[in-house]
Amino acid sequence: MGARKQVDAPPAEFAEAVSQLRSARFRPEVFVEEMPAPQRIAPHAAAVSADVTVDGDDVATGRLVILYDPDGNDAWQSTFRCVAYVRAAVEPEMVTDALLGGVGWTWLMEALADRGADFQAPSGTVTRVVSESFGGMADDDATAEIEIRASWSPVPGPGGLVDVTRHAEAWGEVLCTAAGLPPVPPGVVAMPTRRGQRGR
């Protein structure tokens, strides 16, 4: 039995990345919890989901998946890959702005830079969605959302280690920006993740 456990144990590099993911700190408006990770994209994967709640309303949601292939992946240019999703409600008139897609992508690039999360091979899309109601629902207001789907490869730091914490916290920052939350003032420390606290 002991030998089987040793065979099944995840690689130390991936286990450390999962530990870093769990230690990431987010704003108190962000509720983060672990979720099942996709099993067929990479040999090893971990994932979290998040909701941004303001005054009892969910204003943004997202997912972050950490993929690891010890043999490396040519498309990733790395052994690690971050895959992120962010969706947030926006004012309907914003989706007509041709610059919104570029702005959404800039949120991610700036968040990674602000956190010192070095990366390479970024890829992704920014989608604007507007929904109008008709017939029996004609009185409902139009709604609009922005969706950011992105992936990038973390660049190892000194010692050849990837700092997943920085990348996770950058994703959390994008969630809050998309939700329209003001930036945290300098010197204010983010609160620990409230995993498992919703509904209690």
C-alpha positions as semicolon CSV with decimal commas, in nm:
position;residue;x (nm);y (nm);z (nm)
1;M;0,000;0,000;0,000
2;G;0,282;0,239;0,086
3;A;0,446;0,183;-0,253
4;R;0,115;0,260;-0,431
5;K;0,080;0,589;-0,243
6;Q;0,430;0,685;-0,347
7;V;0,355;0,610;-0,713
8;D;0,029;0,806;-0,702
9;A;0,178;1,107;-0,523
10;P;0,186;1,420;-0,742
11;P;0,524;1,559;-0,844
12;A;0,677;1,786;-0,581
13;E;0,676;2,083;-0,821
14;F;0,302;2,051;-0,880
15;A;0,229;1,989;-0,511
16;E;0,410;2,313;-0,430
17;A;0,207;2,499;-0,695
18;V;-0,119;2,372;-0,540
19;S;0,001;2,488;-0,197
20;Q;0,077;2,831;-0,341
21;L;-0,266;2,846;-0,505
22;R;-0,429;2,774;-0,170
23;S;-0,224;3,043;0,003
24;A;-0,323;3,323;-0,237
25;R;-0,490;3,620;-0,069
26;F;-0,788;3,806;-0,214
27;R;-1,007;4,103;-0,131
28;P;-1,291;4,036;0,116
29;E;-1,547;4,074;-0,163
30;V;-1,401;3,766;-0,336
31;F;-1,526;3,423;-0,229
32;V;-1,292;3,150;-0,356
33;E;-1,327;2,775;-0,328
34;E;-1,161;2,473;-0,482
35;M;-1,340;2,295;-0,764
36;P;-1,279;1,979;-0,970
37;A;-1,009;2,036;-1,229
38;P;-1,024;1,915;-1,591
39;Q;-0,857;1,576;-1,619
40;R;-0,769;1,540;-1,988
41;I;-0,584;1,861;-2,067
42;A;-0,268;1,786;-1,869
43;P;-0,132;1,507;-1,647
44;H;-0,189;1,723;-1,338
45;A;-0,435;2,006;-1,274
46;A;-0,587;2,208;-0,991
47;A;-0,870;2,460;-1,007
48;V;-1,058;2,721;-0,805
49;S;-1,376;2,918;-0,870
50;A;-1,467;3,261;-0,741
51;D;-1,759;3,498;-0,700
52;V;-1,732;3,869;-0,630
53;T;-2,015;3,979;-0,402
54;V;-2,110;4,340;-0,327
55;D;-2,404;4,424;-0,099
56;G;-2,529;4,067;-0,129
57;D;-2,523;4,061;-0,509
58;D;-2,283;3,852;-0,719
59;V;-2,130;4,099;-0,965
60;A;-1,857;3,883;-1,116
61;T;-1,757;3,519;-1,136
62;G;-1,455;3,327;-1,259
63;R;-1,237;3,018;-1,263
64;L;-0,864;2,960;-1,255
65;V;-0,702;2,631;-1,358
66;I;-0,336;2,545;-1,304
67;L;-0,207;2,283;-1,549
68;Y;0,120;2,094;-1,511
69;D;0,298;1,860;-1,751
70;P;0,638;1,747;-1,620
71;D;0,745;1,668;-1,978
72;G;0,668;2,020;-2,091
73;N;0,437;2,137;-2,367
74;D;0,558;2,308;-2,684
75;A;0,245;2,526;-2,707
76;W;0,289;2,640;-2,348
77;Q;0,667;2,687;-2,380
78;S;0,670;2,565;-2,021
79;T;0,568;2,285;-1,785
80;F;0,297;2,506;-1,629
81;R;-0,004;2,682;-1,780
82;C;-0,265;2,908;-1,619
83;V;-0,613;2,908;-1,771
84;A;-0,846;3,182;-1,650
85;Y;-1,208;3,282;-1,700
86;V;-1,375;3,603;-1,580
87;R;-1,736;3,715;-1,635
88;A;-1,887;4,037;-1,504
89;A;-2,193;4,251;-1,560
90;V;-2,135;4,587;-1,727
91;E;-2,356;4,875;-1,831
92;P;-2,534;4,791;-2,163
93;E;-2,397;5,102;-2,331
94;M;-2,041;4,983;-2,262
95;V;-2,068;4,685;-2,496
96;T;-2,100;4,919;-2,794
97;D;-1,758;5,064;-2,718
98;A;-1,516;4,913;-2,970
99;L;-1,233;4,959;-2,719
100;L;-1,389;4,742;-2,448
101;G;-1,223;4,422;-2,569
102;G;-0,878;4,578;-2,560
103;V;-0,950;4,729;-2,221
104;G;-1,049;4,388;-2,081
105;W;-0,726;4,232;-2,206
106;T;-0,527;4,521;-2,059
107;W;-0,682;4,452;-1,718
108;L;-0,518;4,109;-1,722
109;M;-0,182;4,224;-1,854
110;E;-0,162;4,505;-1,599
111;A;-0,272;4,282;-1,310
112;L;0,002;4,030;-1,390
113;A;0,259;4,310;-1,414
114;D;0,141;4,473;-1,090
115;R;0,182;4,142;-0,904
116;G;0,524;4,076;-1,053
117;A;0,385;3,760;-1,213
118;D;0,622;3,704;-1,505
119;F;0,465;3,515;-1,794
120;Q;0,502;3,418;-2,157
121;A;0,291;3,289;-2,447
122;P;-0,033;3,469;-2,348
123;S;-0,348;3,390;-2,545
124;G;-0,715;3,468;-2,505
125;T;-1,039;3,635;-2,605
126;V;-1,260;3,910;-2,468
127;T;-1,631;3,875;-2,548
128;R;-1,905;4,133;-2,508
129;V;-2,259;4,000;-2,462
130;V;-2,582;4,199;-2,450
131;S;-2,924;4,042;-2,380
132;E;-3,255;4,209;-2,467
133;S;-3,597;4,079;-2,362
134;F;-3,911;4,058;-2,575
135;G;-4,272;3,940;-2,557
136;G;-4,380;3,864;-2,202
137;M;-4,038;3,975;-2,078
138;A;-4,031;4,301;-2,273
139;D;-4,040;4,508;-1,954
140;D;-3,712;4,358;-1,833
141;D;-3,408;4,580;-1,868
142;A;-3,133;4,488;-2,112
143;T;-2,831;4,326;-1,952
144;A;-2,471;4,315;-2,066
145;E;-2,162;4,118;-1,967
146;I;-1,795;4,100;-2,047
147;E;-1,619;3,763;-2,060
148;I;-1,243;3,722;-2,050
149;R;-1,092;3,385;-2,138
150;A;-0,716;3,371;-2,122
151;S;-0,419;3,145;-2,072
152;W;-0,052;3,211;-2,011
153;S;0,261;3,031;-1,895
154;P;0,420;3,141;-1,567
155;V;0,793;3,209;-1,595
156;P;1,002;3,048;-1,320
157;G;1,177;3,283;-1,084
158;P;1,510;3,244;-0,903
159;G;1,583;2,879;-0,834
160;G;1,364;2,772;-1,125
161;L;1,041;2,776;-0,920
162;V;0,706;2,910;-1,041
163;D;0,525;3,143;-0,800
164;V;0,161;3,047;-0,859
165;T;0,046;3,276;-0,576
166;R;0,126;3,589;-0,778
167;H;-0,066;3,460;-1,080
168;A;-0,370;3,362;-0,872
169;E;-0,379;3,701;-0,703
170;A;-0,352;3,875;-1,041
171;W;-0,657;3,678;-1,158
172;G;-0,840;3,789;-0,844
173;E;-0,750;4,148;-0,924
174;V;-0,898;4,114;-1,274
175;L;-1,220;3,980;-1,121
176;C;-1,248;4,287;-0,901
177;T;-1,163;4,529;-1,182
178;A;-1,421;4,371;-1,411
179;A;-1,675;4,396;-1,128
180;G;-1,610;4,770;-1,107
181;L;-1,455;4,769;-0,761
182;P;-1,217;5,058;-0,689
183;P;-0,849;4,971;-0,648
184;V;-0,731;4,884;-0,297
185;P;-0,549;5,187;-0,148
186;P;-0,172;5,148;-0,101
187;G;-0,087;4,990;0,233
188;V;-0,417;4,803;0,265
189;V;-0,363;4,430;0,303
190;A;-0,596;4,185;0,128
191;M;-0,784;3,944;0,351
192;P;-0,728;3,567;0,344
193;T;-0,956;3,366;0,119
194;R;-1,297;3,290;0,277
195;R;-1,304;2,931;0,155
196;G;-1,612;2,744;0,266
197;Q;-1,769;3,035;0,453
198;R;-2,060;3,116;0,224
199;G;-2,402;3,034;0,363
200;R;-2,282;2,993;0,719
